[in-house]
PDB file of C-alpha atoms in Angstrom:
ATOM      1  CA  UNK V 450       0.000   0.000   0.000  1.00 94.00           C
ATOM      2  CA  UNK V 451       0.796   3.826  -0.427  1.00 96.00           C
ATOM      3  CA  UNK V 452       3.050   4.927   2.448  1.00 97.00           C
ATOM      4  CA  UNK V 453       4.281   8.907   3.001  1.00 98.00           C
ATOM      5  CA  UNK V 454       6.348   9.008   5.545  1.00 97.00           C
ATOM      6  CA  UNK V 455       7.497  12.749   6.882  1.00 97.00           C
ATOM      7  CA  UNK V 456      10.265  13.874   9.117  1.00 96.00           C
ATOM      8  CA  UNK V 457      12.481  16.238   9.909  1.00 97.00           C
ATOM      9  CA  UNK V 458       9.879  18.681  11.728  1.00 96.00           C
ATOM     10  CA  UNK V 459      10.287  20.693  15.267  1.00 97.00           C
ATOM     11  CA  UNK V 460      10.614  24.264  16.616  1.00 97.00           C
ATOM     12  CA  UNK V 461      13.067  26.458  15.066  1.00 97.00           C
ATOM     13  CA  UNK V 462      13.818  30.330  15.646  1.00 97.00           C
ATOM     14  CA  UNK V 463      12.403  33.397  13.403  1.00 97.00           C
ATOM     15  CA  UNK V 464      14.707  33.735   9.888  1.00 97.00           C
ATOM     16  CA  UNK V 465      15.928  29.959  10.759  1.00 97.00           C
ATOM     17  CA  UNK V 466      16.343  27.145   8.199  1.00 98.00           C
ATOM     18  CA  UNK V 467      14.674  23.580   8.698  1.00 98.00           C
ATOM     19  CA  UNK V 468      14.751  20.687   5.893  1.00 98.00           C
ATOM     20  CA  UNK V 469      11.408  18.396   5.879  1.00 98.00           C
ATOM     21  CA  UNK V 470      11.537  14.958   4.006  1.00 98.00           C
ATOM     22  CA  UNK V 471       9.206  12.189   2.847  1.00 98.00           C
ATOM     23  CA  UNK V 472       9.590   8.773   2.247  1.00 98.00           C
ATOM     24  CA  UNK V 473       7.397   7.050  -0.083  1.00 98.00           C
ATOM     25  CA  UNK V 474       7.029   3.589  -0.833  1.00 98.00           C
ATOM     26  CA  UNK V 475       4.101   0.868  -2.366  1.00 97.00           C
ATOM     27  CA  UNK V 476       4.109   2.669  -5.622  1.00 97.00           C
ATOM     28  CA  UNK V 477       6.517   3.400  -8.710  1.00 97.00           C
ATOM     29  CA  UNK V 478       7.860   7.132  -6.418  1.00 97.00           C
ATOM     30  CA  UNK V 479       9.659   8.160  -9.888  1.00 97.00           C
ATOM     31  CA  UNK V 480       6.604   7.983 -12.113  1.00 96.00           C
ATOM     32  CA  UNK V 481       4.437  10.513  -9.697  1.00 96.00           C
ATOM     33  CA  UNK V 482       4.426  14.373  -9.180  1.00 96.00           C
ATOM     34  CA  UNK V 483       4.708  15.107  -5.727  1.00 97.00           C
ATOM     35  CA  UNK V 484       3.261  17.989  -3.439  1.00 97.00           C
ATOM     36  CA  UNK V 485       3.632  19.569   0.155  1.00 98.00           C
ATOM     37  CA  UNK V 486       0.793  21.137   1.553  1.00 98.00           C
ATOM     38  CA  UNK V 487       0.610  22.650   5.106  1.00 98.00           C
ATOM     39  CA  UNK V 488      -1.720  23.572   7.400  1.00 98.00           C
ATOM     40  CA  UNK V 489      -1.690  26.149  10.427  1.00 97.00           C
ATOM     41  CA  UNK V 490      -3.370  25.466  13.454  1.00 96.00           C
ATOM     42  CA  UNK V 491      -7.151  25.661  13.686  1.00 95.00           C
ATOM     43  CA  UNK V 492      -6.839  26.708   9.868  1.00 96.00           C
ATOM     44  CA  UNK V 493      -7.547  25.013   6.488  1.00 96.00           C
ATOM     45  CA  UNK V 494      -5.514  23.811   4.030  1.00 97.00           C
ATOM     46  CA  UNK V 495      -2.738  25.650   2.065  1.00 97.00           C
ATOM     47  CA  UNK V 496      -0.633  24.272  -0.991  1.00 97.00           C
ATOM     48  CA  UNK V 497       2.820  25.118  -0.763  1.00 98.00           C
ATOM     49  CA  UNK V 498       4.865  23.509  -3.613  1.00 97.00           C
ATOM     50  CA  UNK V 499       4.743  20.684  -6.319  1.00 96.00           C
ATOM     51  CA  UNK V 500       7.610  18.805  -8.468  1.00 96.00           C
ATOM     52  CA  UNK V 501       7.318  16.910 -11.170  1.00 95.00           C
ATOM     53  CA  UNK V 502       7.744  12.999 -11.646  1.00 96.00           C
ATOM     54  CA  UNK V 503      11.475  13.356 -12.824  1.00 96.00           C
ATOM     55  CA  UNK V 504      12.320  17.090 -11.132  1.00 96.00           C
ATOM     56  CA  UNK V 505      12.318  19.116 -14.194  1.00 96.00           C
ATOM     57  CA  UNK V 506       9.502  21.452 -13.362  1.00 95.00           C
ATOM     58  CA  UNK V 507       8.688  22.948  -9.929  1.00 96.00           C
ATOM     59  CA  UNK V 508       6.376  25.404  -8.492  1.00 95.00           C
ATOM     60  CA  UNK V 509       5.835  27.241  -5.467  1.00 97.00           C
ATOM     61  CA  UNK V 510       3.098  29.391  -3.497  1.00 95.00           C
ATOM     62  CA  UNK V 511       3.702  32.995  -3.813  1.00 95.00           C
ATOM     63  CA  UNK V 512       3.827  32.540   0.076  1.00 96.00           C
ATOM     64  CA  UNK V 513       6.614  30.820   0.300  1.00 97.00           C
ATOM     65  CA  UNK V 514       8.559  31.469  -2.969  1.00 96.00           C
ATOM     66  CA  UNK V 515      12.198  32.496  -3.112  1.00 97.00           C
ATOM     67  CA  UNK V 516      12.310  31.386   0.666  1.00 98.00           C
ATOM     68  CA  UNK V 517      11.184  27.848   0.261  1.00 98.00           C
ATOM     69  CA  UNK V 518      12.701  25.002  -2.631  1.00 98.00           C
ATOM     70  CA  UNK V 519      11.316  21.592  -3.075  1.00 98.00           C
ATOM     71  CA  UNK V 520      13.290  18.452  -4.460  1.00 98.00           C
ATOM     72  CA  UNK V 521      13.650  14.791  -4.729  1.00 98.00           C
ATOM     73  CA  UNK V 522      15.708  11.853  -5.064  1.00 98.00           C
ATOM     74  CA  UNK V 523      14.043   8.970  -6.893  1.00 98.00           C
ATOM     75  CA  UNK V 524      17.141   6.503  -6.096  1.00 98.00           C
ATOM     76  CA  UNK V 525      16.046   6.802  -2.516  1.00 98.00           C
ATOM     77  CA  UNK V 526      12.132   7.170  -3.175  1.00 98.00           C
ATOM     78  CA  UNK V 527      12.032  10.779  -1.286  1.00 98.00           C
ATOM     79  CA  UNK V 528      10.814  14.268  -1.705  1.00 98.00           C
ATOM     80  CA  UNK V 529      12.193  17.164   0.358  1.00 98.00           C
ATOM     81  CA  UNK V 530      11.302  21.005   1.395  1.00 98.00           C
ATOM     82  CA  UNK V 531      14.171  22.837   2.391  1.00 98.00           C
ATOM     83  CA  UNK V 532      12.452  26.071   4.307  1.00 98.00           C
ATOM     84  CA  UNK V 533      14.494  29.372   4.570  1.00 98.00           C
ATOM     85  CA  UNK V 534      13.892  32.626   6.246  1.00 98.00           C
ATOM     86  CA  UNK V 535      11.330  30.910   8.304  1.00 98.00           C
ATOM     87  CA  UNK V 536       8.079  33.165   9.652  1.00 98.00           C
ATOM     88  CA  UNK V 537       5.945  32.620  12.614  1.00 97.00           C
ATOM     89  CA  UNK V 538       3.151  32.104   9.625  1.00 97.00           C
ATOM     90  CA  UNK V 539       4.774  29.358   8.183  1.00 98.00           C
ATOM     91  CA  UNK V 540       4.209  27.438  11.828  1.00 98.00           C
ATOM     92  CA  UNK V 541       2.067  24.642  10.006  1.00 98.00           C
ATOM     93  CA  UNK V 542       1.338  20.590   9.617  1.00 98.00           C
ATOM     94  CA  UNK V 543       3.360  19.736   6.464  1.00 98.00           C
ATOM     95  CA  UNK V 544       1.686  17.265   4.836  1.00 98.00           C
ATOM     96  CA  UNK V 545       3.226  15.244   1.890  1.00 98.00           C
ATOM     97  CA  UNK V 546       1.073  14.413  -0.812  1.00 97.00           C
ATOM     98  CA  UNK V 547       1.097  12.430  -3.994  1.00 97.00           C
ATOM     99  CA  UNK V 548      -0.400  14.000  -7.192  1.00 94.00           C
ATOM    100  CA  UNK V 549      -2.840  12.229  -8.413  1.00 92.00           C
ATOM    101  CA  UNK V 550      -1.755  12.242 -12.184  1.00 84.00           C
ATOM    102  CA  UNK V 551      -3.774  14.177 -15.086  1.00 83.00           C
ATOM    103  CA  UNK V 552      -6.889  14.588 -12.314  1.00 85.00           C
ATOM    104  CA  UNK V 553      -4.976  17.944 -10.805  1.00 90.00           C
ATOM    105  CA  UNK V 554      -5.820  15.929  -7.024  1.00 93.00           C
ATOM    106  CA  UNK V 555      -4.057  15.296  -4.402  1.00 95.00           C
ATOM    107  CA  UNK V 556      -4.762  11.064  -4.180  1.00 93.00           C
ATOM    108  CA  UNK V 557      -2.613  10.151  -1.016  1.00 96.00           C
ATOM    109  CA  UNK V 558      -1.378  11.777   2.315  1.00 97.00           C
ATOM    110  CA  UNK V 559       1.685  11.433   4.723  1.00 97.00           C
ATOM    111  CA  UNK V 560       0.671  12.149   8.018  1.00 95.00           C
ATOM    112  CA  UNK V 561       2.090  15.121   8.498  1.00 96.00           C
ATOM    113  CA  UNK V 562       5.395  16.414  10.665  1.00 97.00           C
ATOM    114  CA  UNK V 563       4.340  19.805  12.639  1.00 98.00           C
ATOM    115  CA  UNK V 564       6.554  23.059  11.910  1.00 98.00           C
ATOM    116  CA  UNK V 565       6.666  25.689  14.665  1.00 98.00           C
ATOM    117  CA  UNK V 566       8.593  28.895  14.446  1.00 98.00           C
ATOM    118  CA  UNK V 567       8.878  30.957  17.194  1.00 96.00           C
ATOM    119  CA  UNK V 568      11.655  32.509  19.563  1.00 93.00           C
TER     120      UNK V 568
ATOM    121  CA  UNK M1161      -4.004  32.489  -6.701  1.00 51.00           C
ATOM    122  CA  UNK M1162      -7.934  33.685  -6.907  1.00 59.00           C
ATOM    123  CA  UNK M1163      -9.266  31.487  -3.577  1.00 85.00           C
ATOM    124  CA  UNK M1164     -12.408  29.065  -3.348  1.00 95.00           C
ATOM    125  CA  UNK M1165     -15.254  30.000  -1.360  1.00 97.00           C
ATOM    126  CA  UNK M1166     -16.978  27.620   1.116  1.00 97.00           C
ATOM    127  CA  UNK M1167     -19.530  28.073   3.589  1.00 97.00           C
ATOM    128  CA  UNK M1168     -17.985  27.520   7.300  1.00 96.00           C
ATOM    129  CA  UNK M1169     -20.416  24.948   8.351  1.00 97.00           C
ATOM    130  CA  UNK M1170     -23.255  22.859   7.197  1.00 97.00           C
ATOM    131  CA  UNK M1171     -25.210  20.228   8.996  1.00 96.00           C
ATOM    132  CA  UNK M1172     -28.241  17.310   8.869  1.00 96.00           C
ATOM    133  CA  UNK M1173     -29.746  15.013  10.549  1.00 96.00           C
ATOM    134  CA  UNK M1174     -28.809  11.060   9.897  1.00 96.00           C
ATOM    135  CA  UNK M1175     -30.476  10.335   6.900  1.00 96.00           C
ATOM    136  CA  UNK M1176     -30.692  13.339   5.490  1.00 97.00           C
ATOM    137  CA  UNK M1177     -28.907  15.046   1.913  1.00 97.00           C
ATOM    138  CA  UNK M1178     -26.469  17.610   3.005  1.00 98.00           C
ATOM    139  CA  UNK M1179     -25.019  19.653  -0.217  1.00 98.00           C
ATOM    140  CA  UNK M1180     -21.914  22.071   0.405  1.00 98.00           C
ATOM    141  CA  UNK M1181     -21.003  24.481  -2.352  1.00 97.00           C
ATOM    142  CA  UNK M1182     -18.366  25.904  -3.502  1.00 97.00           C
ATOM    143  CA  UNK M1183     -17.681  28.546  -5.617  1.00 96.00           C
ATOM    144  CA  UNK M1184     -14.938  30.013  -7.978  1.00 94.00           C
ATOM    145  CA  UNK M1185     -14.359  32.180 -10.910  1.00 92.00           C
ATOM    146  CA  UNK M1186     -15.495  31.413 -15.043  1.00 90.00           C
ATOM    147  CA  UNK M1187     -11.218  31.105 -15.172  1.00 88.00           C
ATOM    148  CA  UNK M1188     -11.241  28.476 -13.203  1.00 88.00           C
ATOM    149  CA  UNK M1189     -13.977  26.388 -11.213  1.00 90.00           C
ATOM    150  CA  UNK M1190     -16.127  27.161 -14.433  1.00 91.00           C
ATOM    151  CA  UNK M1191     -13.823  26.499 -17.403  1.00 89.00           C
ATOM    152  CA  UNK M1192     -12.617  23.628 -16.133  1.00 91.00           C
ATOM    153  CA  UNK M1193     -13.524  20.143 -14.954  1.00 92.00           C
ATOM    154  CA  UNK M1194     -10.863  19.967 -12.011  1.00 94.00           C
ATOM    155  CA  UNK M1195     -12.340  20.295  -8.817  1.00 95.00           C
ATOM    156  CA  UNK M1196     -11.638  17.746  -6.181  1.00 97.00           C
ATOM    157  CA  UNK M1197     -12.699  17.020  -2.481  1.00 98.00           C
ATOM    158  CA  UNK M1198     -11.137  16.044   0.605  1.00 98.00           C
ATOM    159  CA  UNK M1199     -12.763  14.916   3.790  1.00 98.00           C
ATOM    160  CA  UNK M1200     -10.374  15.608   7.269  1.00 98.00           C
ATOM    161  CA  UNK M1201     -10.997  14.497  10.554  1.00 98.00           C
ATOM    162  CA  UNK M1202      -9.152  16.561  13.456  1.00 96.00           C
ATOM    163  CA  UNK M1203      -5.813  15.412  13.865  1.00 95.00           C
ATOM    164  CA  UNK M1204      -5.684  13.590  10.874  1.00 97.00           C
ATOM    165  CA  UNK M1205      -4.206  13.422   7.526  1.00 98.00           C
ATOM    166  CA  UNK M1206      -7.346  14.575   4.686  1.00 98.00           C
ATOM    167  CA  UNK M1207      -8.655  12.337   2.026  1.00 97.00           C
ATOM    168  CA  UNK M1208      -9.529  12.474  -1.204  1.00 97.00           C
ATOM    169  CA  UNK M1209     -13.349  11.817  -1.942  1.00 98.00           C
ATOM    170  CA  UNK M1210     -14.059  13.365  -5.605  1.00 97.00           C
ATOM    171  CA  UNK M1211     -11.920  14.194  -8.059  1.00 97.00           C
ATOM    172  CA  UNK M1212     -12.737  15.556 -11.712  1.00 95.00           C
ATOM    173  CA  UNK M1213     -15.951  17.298 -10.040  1.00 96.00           C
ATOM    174  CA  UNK M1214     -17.905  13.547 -10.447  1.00 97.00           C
ATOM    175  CA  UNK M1215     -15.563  11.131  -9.936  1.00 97.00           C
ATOM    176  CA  UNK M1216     -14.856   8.682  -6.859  1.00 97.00           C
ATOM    177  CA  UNK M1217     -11.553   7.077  -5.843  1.00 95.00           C
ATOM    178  CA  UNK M1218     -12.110   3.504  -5.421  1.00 94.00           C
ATOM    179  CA  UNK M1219     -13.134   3.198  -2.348  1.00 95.00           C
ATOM    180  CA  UNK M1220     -15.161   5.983  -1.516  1.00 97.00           C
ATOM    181  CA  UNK M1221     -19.011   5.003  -0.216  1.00 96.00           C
ATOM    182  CA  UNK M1222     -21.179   6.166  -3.670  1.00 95.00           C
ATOM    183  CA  UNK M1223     -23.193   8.334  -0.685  1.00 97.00           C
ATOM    184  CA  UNK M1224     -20.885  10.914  -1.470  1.00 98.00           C
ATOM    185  CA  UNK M1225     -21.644  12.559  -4.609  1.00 98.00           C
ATOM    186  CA  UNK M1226     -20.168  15.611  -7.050  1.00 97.00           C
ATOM    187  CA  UNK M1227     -21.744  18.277  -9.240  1.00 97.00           C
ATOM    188  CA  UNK M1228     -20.900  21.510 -10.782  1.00 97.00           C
ATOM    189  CA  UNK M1229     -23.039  24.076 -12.022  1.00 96.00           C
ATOM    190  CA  UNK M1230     -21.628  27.577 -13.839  1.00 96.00           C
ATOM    191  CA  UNK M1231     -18.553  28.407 -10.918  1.00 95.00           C
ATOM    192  CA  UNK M1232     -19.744  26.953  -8.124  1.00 97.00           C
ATOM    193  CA  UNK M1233     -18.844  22.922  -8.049  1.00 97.00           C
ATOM    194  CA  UNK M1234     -20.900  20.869  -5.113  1.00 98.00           C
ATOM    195  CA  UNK M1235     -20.234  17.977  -2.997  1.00 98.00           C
ATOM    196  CA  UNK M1236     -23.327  16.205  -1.680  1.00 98.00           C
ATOM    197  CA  UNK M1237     -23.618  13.671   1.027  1.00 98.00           C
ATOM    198  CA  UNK M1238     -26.393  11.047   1.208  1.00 97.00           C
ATOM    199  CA  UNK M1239     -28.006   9.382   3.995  1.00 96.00           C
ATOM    200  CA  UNK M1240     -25.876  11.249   6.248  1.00 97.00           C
ATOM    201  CA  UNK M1241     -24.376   9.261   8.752  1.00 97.00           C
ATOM    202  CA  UNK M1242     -22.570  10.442  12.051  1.00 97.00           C
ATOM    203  CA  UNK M1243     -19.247   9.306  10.647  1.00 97.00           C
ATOM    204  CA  UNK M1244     -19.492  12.106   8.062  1.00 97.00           C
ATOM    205  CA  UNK M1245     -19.277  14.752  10.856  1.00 98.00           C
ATOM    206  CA  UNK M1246     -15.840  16.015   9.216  1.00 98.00           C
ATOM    207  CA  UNK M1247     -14.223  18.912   7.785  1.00 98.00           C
ATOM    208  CA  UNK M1248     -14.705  19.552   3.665  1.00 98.00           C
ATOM    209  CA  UNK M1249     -12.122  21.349   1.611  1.00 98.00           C
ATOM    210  CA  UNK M1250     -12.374  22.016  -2.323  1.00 97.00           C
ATOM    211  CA  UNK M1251      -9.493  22.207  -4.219  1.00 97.00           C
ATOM    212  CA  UNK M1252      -8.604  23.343  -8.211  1.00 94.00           C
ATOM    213  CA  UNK M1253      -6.142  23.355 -10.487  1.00 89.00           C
ATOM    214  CA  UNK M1254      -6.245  23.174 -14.411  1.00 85.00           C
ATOM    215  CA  UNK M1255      -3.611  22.813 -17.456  1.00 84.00           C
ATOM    216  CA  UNK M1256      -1.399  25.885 -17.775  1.00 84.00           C
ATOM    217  CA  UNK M1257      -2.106  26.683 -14.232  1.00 86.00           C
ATOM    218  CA  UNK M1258       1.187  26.852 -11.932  1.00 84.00           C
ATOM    219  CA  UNK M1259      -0.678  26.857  -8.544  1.00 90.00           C
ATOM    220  CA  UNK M1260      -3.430  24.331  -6.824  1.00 94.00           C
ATOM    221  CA  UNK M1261      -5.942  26.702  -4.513  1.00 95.00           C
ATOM    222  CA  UNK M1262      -8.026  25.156  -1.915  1.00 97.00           C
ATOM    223  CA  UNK M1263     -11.436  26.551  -0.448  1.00 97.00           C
ATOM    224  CA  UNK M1264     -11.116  27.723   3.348  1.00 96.00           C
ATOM    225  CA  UNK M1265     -13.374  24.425   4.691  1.00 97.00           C
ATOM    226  CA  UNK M1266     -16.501  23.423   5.072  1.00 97.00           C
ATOM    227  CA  UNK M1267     -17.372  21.914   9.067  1.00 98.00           C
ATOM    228  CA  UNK M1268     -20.561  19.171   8.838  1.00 98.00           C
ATOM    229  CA  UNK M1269     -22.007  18.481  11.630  1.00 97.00           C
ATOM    230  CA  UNK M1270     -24.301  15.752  11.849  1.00 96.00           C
ATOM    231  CA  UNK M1271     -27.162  16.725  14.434  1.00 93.00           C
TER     232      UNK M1271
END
């Protein structure tokens, strides 16, 4: 079965760096677009970036762009979000998510690693 | 990134229909055919329910239902039961867009 696995969460200071990554396995990870999307507490969802299946194209929330980069490594099955110039609004649930190919959906969830930012 | 609009809350009794709407822009919502819903309990991860404003992931009880009429695309619930008290989010994209949007959340409560 589909398995996202996140890590690399915790608290980190104002204008700090933090790197989240996701393991996937159950399914071909090099054939699928993948996604973060993150969620603030007590608030809805928010997408935050997408990659394609091989890297070549990425794209980013105007929230987060020029501060946050997403990338993967097929040979090890795993997407990442490396977070710069970290907010107190970026304090979040990341959630990593598979795209669900041609349907512009989100078909499976990781369970989320929690984000907080604060001094 | 023009945002979807939901109504905060909606609720039914067990056994009831329970539609929530929501509603974007002729650009998007209405020129395309790529609205999708997830169902989230607290504390946990969401799920997809609909995708391609009709369809169901396998899976998914055929109670749940989706429509789209003009901008505004719909998710109905059938024969409500109490394990459908969750929050509903809408989300869009569509070819040539660089961006996915999703609508602030829909709470249903079932009475």
């Amino acid at each position: 079965q589909v398995q996202l696995v996140g890590s690399g969460g915790g608290v980190v200071q104002p204008g700090g760096s933090l790197r989240l990554s996701c393991a996937a396995s159950g399914f071909t990870f090099s054939s699928y677009g993948m996604h973060w999307v993150r969620q603030a507490p007590g608030k809805g969802l928010e997408w935050v970036s997408f990659i394609l299946y091989d890297g070549s194209y990425k794209s980013h929330a105007d929230s987060v762009r020029g501060r946050f980069t997403i990338s993967r490594d097929n040979s090890k099955d795993t997407v990442f979000l490396q977070m710069n110039s970290l907010r107190a609004a970026d304090t979040a649930v990341y959630y990593c998510v598979r795209d669900r190919h041609g349907n512009y959906a989100f078909d499976y969830w990781g369970q989320g690693t929690l984000v907080t930012v604060s001094s | 990134q023009s945002a979807l609009t939901q109504p905060p809350s909606a609720s039914g009794s067990p056994g009831q229909s329970v539609t929530i709407s929501c509603t974007g822009t002729s650009s998007d919502v209405g020129g395309y055919n790529y609205v999708s819903w997830y169902q989230q309990y607290p504390g946990k991860a969401p799920k997809l329910m609909i995708y391609e404003v009709t369809k169901r992931p396998s899976g998914v009880p055929d109670r749940f239902s989706g429509s789209k009429s003009g901008n505004t695309a719909s998710l109905t619930v059938s024969g409500l039961q109490a394990e459908d008290e969750a929050d509903y989010y809408c989300s869009r994209s569509y070819p040539g867009s660089n961006n996915w949007v999703f609508g602030g959340g829909t709470r249903l409560t079932v009475l």
